Amino acid sequence: MTTLQATFCGQTYDNPFMNASGVHCMTTAELDELANSAAGSFVTKSATADSREGNPEPRYINLALGSINSMGLPNLGLAYYLADAIKRQTETPDVPFIMSVASYKGFDEYVDNMRQIQDSDYTGLVELNLSCPNVPGKPQMAYDFEDTARLLIEIFSFYTKPFGVKLPPYFDIQHFDKIAAVLNQFDLKFVNCINSIGNGLYIDEATDTVVIKPKGGFGGIGGEYVKPTALANVRALKQRLNPSIEIIGTGGILTGRDAYEHLLCGASMLQVGTQLQKEGPAVFDRLNAELRHILETKGYTSIAEFKGKLATLD
Ligand code: SIN
């Protein structure tokens, strides 16, 4: 009997599929839809201290091979997601999920947000988003290795609950080495690879213009465009991180085959962004069916039998 059960941070999930933060997770109503879908778990929209409208529209455009976005962290504020998370934790304790937390202003806001969660009744997983490329004038925290180390030292000085970090894509072997060396100093529970490929540019063939308004058209690229980069980041970090740090694979998961490849590279959970935006939560029924079919065709009965076992040619 084939099972798609996934184990992640000490919990068992029916399957490894989740939304990627930002898609279908702004309100409690959307989160409820995910909780009631065929996804194994879900993550909230990245919360900043205060609620935010985000960047001017148009700010998210679907493309033939993926998407471009510069949302600018629109969200209902940390208090909203924290209250929702505590309620879920109490009412449906057997449905684990992840709370995503970001910062609009930088270092101090990250710390303040984590302090607020530490002081709350929420005890579940947090995904600290160190990689939003869409805040005008602000860099992606995790591209600065020293600042990332400094931030994690500060947070670990008071934070005692389980959390992981969402990373931007890295493109150089030395950068894989450097970020892994930073993250291995801490008792992180997971990393999520990857956020969108930041600051891409898409030009509309009919109008010769950019397609999104913020930042002169520069935005994060997701979907089919990013799968090889996502797989490389999952694989490279799996090879470098302490075995206790699990990986969420995100980027370019359109089909069961894409999911299978992320798992081969070592991912434990799988987040779907662009394709969820295009298809809605029914995407999880399709992905589960396609992944199950691959396991059955290959004679596997569980994900554990092939997870992380990508073969090389040497
Ligand atoms: C956004 O709100 O701009 C997207 C969030 C992210 O890329 O982390």
XYZ file of C-alpha atoms in Angstrom, residues 142-143 145 167-181 194 197 228-237 239-240:
32
model
C 19.793 36.364 3.751
C 22.072 37.700 0.999
C 25.711 36.528 5.645
C 15.971 31.674 1.975
C 16.469 33.411 -1.338
C 18.068 31.392 -4.134
C 21.876 31.242 -4.168
C 23.760 30.856 -7.431
C 27.360 30.213 -6.444
C 28.920 27.208 -4.723
C 30.767 29.498 -2.310
C 27.472 31.094 -1.342
C 25.978 27.666 -0.589
C 29.008 27.030 1.639
C 28.728 30.411 3.343
C 25.018 30.359 4.155
C 25.262 26.747 5.378
C 28.170 27.694 7.663
C 13.669 28.984 -2.381
C 14.269 34.651 -7.958
C 16.447 24.061 -11.732
C 17.562 26.821 -9.350
C 15.202 25.564 -6.635
C 16.410 21.973 -7.015
C 20.032 23.101 -6.859
C 19.403 25.019 -3.642
C 17.526 22.130 -1.999
C 20.275 19.694 -2.981
C 23.201 21.962 -2.081
C 21.810 22.838 1.336
C 24.430 18.301 1.432
C 25.787 21.043 3.696
